[in-house]
Backbone as CSV, one residue per row, in Angstrom:
resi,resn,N_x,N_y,N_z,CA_x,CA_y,CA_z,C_x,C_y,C_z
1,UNK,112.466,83.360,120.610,112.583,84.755,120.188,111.236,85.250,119.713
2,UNK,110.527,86.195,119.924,109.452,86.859,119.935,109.381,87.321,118.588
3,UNK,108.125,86.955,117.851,108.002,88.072,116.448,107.971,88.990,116.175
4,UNK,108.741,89.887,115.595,108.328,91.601,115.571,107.491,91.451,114.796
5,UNK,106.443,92.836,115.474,104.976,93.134,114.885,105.382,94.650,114.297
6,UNK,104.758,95.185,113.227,104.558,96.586,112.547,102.962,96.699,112.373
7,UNK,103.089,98.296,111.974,101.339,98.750,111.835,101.694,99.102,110.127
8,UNK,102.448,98.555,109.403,103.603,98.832,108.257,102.257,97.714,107.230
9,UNK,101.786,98.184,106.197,101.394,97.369,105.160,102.385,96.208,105.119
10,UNK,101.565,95.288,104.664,102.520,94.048,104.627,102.291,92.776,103.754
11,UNK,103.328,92.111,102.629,103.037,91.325,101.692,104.157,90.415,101.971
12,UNK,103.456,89.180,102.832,104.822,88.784,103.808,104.940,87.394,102.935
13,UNK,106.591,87.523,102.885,107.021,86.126,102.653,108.098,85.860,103.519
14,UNK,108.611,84.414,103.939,109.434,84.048,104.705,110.742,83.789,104.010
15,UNK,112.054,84.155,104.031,112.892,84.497,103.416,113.953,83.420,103.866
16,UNK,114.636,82.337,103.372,115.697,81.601,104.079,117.041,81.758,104.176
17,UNK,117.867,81.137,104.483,119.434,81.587,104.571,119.817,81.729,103.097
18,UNK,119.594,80.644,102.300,120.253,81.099,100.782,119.338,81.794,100.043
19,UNK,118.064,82.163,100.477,117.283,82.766,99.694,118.069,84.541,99.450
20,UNK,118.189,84.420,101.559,119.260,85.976,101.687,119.778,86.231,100.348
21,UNK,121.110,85.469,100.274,122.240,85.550,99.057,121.358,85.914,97.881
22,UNK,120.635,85.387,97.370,120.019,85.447,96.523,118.818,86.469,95.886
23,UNK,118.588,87.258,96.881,117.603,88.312,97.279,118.908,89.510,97.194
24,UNK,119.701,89.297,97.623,120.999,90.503,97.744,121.516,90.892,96.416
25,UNK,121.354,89.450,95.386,121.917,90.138,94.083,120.838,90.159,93.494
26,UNK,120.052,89.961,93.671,118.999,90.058,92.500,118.413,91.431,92.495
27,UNK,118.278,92.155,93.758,118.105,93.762,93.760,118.700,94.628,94.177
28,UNK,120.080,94.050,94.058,121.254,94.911,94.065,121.281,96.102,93.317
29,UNK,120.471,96.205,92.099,120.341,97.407,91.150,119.401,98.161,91.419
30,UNK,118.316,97.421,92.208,117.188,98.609,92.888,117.468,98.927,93.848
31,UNK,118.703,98.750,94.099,118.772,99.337,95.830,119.560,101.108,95.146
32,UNK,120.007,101.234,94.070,120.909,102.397,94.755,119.949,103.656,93.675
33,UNK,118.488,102.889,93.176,118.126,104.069,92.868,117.357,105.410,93.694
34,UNK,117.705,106.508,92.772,117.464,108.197,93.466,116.227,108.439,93.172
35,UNK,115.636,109.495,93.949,114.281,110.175,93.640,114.505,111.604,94.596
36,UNK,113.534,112.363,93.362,113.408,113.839,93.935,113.181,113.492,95.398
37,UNK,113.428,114.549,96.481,112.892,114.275,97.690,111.687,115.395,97.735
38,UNK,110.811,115.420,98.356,109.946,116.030,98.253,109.879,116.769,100.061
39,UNK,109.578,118.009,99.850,109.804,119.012,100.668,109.713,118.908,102.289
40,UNK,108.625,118.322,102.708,108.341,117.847,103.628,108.932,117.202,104.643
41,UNK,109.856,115.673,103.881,110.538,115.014,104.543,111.737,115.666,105.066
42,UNK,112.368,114.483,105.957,113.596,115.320,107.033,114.862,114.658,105.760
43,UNK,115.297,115.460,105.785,117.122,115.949,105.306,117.405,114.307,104.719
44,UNK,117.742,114.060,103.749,118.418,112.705,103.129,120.287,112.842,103.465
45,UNK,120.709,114.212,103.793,121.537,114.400,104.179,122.717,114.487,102.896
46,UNK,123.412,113.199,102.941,124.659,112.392,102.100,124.332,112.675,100.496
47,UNK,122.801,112.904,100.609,121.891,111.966,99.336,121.391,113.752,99.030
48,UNK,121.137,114.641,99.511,120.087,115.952,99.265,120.466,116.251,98.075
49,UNK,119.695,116.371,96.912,118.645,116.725,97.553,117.370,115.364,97.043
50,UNK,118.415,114.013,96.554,117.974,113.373,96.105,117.597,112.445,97.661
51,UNK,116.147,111.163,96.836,116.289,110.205,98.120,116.678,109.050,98.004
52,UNK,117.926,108.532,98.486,117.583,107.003,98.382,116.851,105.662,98.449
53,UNK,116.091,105.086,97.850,115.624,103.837,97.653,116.115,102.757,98.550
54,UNK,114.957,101.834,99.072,116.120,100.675,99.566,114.940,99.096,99.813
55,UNK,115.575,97.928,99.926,114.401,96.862,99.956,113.804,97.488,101.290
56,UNK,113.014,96.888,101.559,112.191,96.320,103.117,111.642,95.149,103.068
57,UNK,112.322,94.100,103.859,112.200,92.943,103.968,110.762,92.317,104.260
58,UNK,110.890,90.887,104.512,109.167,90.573,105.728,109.007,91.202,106.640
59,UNK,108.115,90.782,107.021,107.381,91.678,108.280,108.507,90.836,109.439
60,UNK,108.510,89.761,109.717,109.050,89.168,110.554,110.669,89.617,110.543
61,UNK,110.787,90.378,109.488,112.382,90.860,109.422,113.461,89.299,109.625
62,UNK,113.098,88.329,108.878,113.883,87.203,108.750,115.196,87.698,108.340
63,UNK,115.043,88.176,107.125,116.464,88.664,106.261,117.589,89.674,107.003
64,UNK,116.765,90.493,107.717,117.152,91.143,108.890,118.373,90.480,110.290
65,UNK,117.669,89.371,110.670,117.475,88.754,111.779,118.930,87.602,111.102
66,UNK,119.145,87.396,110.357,120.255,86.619,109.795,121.301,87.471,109.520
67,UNK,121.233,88.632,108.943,122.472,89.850,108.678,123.017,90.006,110.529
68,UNK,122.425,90.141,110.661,122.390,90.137,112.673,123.518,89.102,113.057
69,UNK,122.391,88.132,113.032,123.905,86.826,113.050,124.855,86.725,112.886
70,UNK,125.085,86.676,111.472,126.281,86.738,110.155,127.102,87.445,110.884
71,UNK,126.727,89.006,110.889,127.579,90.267,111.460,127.996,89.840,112.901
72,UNK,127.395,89.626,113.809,128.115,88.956,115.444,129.172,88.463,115.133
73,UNK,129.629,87.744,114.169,130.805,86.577,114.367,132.056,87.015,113.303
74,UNK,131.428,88.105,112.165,132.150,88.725,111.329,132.101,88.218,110.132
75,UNK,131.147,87.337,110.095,130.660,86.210,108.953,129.984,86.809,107.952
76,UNK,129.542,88.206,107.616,129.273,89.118,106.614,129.874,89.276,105.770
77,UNK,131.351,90.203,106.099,131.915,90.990,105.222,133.571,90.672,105.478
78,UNK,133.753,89.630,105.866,134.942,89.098,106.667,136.418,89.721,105.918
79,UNK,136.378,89.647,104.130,137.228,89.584,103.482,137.484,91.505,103.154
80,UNK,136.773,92.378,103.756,136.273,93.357,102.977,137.056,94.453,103.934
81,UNK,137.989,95.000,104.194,138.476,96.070,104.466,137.635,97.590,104.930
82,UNK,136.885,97.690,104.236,135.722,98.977,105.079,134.758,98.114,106.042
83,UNK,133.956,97.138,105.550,132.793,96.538,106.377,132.862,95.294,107.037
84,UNK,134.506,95.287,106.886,134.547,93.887,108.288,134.429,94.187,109.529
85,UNK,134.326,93.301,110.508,133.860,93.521,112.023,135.420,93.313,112.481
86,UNK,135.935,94.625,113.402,137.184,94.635,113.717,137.344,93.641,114.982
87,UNK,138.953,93.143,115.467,138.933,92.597,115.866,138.280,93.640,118.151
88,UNK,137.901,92.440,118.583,137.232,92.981,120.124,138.254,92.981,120.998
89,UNK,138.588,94.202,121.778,139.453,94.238,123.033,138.807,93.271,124.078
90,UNK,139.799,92.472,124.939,138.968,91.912,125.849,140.240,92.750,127.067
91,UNK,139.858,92.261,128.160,140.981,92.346,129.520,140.684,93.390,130.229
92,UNK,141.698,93.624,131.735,141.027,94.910,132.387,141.808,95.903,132.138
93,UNK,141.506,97.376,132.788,142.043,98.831,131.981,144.043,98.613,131.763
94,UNK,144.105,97.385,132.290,145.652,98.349,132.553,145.998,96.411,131.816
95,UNK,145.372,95.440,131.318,145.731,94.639,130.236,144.907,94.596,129.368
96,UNK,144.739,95.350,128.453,143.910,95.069,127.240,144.802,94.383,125.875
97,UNK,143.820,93.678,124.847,144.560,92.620,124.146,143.404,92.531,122.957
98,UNK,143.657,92.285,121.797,143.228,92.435,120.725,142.305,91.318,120.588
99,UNK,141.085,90.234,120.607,140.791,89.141,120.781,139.601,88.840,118.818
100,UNK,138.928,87.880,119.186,138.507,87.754,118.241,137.181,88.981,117.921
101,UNK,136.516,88.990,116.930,135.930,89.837,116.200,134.724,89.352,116.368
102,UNK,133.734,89.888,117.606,132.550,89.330,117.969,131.873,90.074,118.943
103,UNK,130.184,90.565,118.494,129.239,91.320,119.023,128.312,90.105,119.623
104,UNK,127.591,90.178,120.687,125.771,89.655,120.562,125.588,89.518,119.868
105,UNK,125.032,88.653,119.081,123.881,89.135,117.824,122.571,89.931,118.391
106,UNK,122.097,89.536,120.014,121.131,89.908,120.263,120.848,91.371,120.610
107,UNK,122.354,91.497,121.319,122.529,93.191,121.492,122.344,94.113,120.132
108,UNK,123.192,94.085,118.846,122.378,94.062,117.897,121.417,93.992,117.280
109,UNK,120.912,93.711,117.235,119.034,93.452,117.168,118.493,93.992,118.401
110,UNK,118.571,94.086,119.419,117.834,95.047,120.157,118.160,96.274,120.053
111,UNK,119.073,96.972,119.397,119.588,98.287,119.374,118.752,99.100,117.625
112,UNK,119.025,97.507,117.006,118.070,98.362,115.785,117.007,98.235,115.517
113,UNK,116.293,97.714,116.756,114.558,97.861,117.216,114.354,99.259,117.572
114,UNK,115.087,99.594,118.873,115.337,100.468,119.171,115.584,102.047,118.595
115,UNK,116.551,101.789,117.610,116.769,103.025,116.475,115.727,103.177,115.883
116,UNK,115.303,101.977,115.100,114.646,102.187,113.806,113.314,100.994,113.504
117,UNK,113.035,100.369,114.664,111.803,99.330,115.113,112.910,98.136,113.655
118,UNK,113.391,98.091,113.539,114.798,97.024,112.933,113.732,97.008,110.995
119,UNK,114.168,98.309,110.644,113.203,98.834,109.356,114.291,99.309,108.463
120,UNK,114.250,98.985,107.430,115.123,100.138,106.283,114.803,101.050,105.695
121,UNK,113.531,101.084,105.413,112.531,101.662,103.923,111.899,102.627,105.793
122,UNK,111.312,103.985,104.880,110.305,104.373,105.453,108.876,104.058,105.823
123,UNK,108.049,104.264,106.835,107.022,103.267,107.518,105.915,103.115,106.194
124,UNK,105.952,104.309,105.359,104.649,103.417,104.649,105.034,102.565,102.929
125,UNK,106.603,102.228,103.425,106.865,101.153,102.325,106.474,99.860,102.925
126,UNK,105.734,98.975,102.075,104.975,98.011,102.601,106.524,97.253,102.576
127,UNK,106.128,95.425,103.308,107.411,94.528,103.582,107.276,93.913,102.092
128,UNK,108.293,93.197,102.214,108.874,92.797,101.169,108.728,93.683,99.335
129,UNK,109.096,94.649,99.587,109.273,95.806,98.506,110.410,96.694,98.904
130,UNK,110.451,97.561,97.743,111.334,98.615,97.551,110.798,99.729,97.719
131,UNK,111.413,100.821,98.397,110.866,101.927,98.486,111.970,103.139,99.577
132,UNK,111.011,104.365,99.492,111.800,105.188,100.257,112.797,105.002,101.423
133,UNK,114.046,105.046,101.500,115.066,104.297,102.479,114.516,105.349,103.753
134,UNK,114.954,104.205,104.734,114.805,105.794,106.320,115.925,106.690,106.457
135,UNK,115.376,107.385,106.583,116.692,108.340,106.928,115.934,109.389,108.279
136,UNK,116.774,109.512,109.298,115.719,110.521,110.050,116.674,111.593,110.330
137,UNK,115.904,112.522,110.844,115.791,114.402,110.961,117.303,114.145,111.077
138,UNK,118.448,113.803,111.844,119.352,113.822,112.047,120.778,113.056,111.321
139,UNK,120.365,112.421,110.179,121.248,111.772,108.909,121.265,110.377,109.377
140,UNK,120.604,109.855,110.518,120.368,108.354,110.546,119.894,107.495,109.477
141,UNK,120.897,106.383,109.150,120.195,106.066,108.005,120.293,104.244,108.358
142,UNK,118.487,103.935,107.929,118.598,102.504,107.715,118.342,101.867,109.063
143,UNK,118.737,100.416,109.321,118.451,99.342,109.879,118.991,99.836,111.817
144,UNK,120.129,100.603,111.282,121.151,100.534,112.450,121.177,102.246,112.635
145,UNK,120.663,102.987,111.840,120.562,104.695,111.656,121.996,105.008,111.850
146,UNK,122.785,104.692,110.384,124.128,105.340,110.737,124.338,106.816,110.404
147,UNK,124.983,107.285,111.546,124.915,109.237,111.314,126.417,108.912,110.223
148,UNK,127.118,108.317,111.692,128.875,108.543,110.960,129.137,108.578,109.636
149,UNK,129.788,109.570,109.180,130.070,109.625,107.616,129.021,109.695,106.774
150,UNK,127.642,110.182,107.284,126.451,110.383,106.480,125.661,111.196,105.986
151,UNK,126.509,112.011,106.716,126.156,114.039,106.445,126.182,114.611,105.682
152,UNK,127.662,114.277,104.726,127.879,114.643,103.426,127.856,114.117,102.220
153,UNK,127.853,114.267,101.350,128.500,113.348,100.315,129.657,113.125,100.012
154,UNK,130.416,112.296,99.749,132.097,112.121,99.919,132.300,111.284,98.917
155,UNK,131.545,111.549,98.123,131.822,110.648,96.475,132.803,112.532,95.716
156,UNK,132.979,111.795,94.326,133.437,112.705,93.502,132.332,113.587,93.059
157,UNK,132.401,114.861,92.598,131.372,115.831,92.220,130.526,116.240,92.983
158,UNK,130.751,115.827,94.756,130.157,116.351,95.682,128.668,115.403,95.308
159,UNK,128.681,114.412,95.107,127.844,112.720,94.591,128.186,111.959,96.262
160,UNK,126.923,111.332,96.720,127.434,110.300,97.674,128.317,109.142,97.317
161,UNK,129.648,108.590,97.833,130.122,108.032,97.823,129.440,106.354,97.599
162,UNK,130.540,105.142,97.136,129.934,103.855,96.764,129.611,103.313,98.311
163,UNK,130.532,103.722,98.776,130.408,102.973,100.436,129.026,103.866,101.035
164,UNK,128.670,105.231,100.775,127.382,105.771,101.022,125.943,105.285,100.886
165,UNK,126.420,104.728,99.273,125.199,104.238,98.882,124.783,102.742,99.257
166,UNK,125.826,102.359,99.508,125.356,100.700,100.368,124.764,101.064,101.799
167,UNK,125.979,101.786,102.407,124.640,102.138,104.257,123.072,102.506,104.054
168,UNK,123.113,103.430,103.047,122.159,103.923,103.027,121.212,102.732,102.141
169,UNK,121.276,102.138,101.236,120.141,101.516,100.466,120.556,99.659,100.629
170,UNK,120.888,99.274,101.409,121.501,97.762,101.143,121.654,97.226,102.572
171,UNK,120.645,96.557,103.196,120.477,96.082,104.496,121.460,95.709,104.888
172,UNK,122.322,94.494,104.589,123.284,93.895,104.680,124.439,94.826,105.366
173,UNK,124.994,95.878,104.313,126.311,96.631,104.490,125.866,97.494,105.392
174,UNK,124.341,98.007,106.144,124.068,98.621,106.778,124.268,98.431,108.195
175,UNK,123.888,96.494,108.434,124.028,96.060,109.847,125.482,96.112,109.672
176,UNK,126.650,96.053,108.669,127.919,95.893,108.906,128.552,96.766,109.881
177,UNK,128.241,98.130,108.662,128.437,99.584,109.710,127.849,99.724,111.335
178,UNK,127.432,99.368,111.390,126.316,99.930,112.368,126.855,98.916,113.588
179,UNK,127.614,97.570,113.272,127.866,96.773,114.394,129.587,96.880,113.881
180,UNK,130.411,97.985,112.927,131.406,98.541,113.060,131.602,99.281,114.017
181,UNK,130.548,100.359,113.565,130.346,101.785,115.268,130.716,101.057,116.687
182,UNK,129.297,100.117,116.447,129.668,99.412,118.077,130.271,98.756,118.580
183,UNK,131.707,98.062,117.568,132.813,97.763,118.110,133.572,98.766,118.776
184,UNK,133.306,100.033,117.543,134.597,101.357,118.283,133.932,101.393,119.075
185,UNK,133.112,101.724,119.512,132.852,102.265,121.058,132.878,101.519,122.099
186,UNK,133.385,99.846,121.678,133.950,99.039,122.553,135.493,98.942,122.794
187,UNK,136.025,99.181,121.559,137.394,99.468,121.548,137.750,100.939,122.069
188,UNK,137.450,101.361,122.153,137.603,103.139,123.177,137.147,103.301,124.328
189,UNK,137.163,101.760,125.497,137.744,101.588,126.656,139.308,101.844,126.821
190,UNK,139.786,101.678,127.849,139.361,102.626,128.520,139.805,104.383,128.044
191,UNK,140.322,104.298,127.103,140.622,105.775,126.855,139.326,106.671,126.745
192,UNK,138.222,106.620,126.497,137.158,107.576,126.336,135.960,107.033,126.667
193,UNK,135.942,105.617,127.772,135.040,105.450,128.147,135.440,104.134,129.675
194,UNK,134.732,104.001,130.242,134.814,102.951,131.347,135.115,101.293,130.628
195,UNK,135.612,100.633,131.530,136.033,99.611,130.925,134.605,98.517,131.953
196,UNK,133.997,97.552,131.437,133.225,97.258,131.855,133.417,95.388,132.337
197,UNK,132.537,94.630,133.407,133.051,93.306,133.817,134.302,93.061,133.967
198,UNK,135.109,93.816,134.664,136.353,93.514,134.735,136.420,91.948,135.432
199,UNK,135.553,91.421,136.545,135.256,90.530,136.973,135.334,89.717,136.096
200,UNK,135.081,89.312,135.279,135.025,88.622,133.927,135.731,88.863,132.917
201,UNK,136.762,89.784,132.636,137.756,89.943,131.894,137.308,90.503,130.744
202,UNK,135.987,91.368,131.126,135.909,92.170,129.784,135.405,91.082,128.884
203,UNK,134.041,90.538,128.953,134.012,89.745,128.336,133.211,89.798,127.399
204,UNK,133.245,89.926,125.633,132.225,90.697,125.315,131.045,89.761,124.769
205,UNK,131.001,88.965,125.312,129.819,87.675,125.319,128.718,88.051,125.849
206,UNK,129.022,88.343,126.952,128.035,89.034,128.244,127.915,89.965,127.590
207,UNK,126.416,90.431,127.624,125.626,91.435,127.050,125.545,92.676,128.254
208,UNK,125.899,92.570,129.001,125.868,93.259,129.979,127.173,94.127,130.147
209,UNK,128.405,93.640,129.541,129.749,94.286,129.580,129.737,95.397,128.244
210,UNK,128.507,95.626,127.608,128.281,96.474,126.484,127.934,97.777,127.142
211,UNK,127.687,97.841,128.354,127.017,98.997,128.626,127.159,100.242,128.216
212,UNK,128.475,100.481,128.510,128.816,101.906,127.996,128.851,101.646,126.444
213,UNK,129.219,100.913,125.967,129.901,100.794,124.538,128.284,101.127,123.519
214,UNK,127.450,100.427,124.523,125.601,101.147,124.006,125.455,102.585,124.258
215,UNK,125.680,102.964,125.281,125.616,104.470,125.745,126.204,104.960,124.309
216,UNK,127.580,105.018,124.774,128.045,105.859,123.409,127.335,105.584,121.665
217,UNK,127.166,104.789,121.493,126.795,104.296,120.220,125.767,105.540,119.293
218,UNK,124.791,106.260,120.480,124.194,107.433,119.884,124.660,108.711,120.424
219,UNK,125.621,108.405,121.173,126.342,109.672,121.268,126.939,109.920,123.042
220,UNK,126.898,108.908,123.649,127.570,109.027,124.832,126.875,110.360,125.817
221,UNK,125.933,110.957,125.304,125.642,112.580,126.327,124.160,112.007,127.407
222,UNK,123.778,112.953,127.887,122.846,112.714,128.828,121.660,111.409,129.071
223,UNK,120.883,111.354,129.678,119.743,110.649,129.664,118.849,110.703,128.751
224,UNK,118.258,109.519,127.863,117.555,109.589,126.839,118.134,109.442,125.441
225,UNK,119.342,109.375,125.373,120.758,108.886,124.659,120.550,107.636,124.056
């Protein structure tokens, strides 16, 4: 697997599997702090007119690159009712069947290269620090740029919600969401989208039977999608 490179300041340390755990609670309290937003930037959206805060990992996005994993198999958030990984349709249009609860990891990780070069914090928060979360022009937020449910605030007092403030500032619950989306849009074969490898029974191993279920993921419309 190839190293991701940034042009991102960088104070790199290599991060391990239990270090993860351990890195998750220990700035669990700096993740959900606010700051004025300042005029310039694009829309915080959920958060306006405040901005959310959030880590940014190594440069090598280790901590990253394991939430990835974890999340493929449902090994994240397994017990958790909003941020578990639902279970995967497999079969062709006219037998579909509820199967186990499993993405790529790699399709994943290439999609939040793609979104967001696989970043949480905005480009000039250096790695391994805290700082301005991403959010872009369009309410994308984070690792995986989740729009869904990110527009508003949907906490009490017109406040972003608790489940808000994890997409938005908390890597972890971010890849959850974000490889939630891209189950639905695997599970909405065939009703609102093509059913894909039927040859193979819909198999969602093969990275290649994602096709549409990628299409849709930023919105299913034209070329450049």
């Amino acid at each position: 697997e190839a190293t991701p490179t940034s042009s991102r300041p960088s104070h790199r340390r290599l991060i391990g599997r239990g270090q993860l755990l351990l890195l998750a609670a220990a700035v669990l309290g700096a993740f959900v702090a606010l700051m004025p937003r300042a005029a310039d930037h694009a829309s915080a959206c959920a958060f306006d007119p405040l901005r959310p805060y959030a880590y940014e990992a190594d440069q090598t996005r280790t901590a990253y690159r394991l939430a990835f994993d974890a999340v493929s198999s449902n090994a994240l958030f397994a017990n958790d009712p909003f941020f578990s990984l639902p279970p995967i349709e497999r079969g062709t249009r006219s037998n579909r069947a509820n199967a186990e609860a499993f993405i790529p990891a790699d399709l994943l990780k290439a999609v939040s290269w793609v979104e967001s070069d696989m970043t949480m914090a905005q480009r000039a928060v250096p790695f391994d620090s805290i700082g301005e979360a991403l959010v872009s022009f369009d309410c994308g937020h984070g690792l995986t740029q989740v729009t869904t449910g990110m527009t508003v605030p949907l906490g009490a007092n017109n406040l972003p919600s608790d489940r808000q403030v994890l997409i938005a500032t908390h890597y972890a619950y971010n890849v959850a969401r974000g490889a939630q989306i891209m189950a639905e849009k695997w599970n909405t074969a065939p009703e609102q989208r093509p059913v894909v490898g039927t040859d193979t029974n819909s198999d969602p191993a093969l990275i290649e039977n994602w096709y549409y279920a990628v299409w849709g993921y930023n919105g299913f419309t034209g070329p450049g999608s």
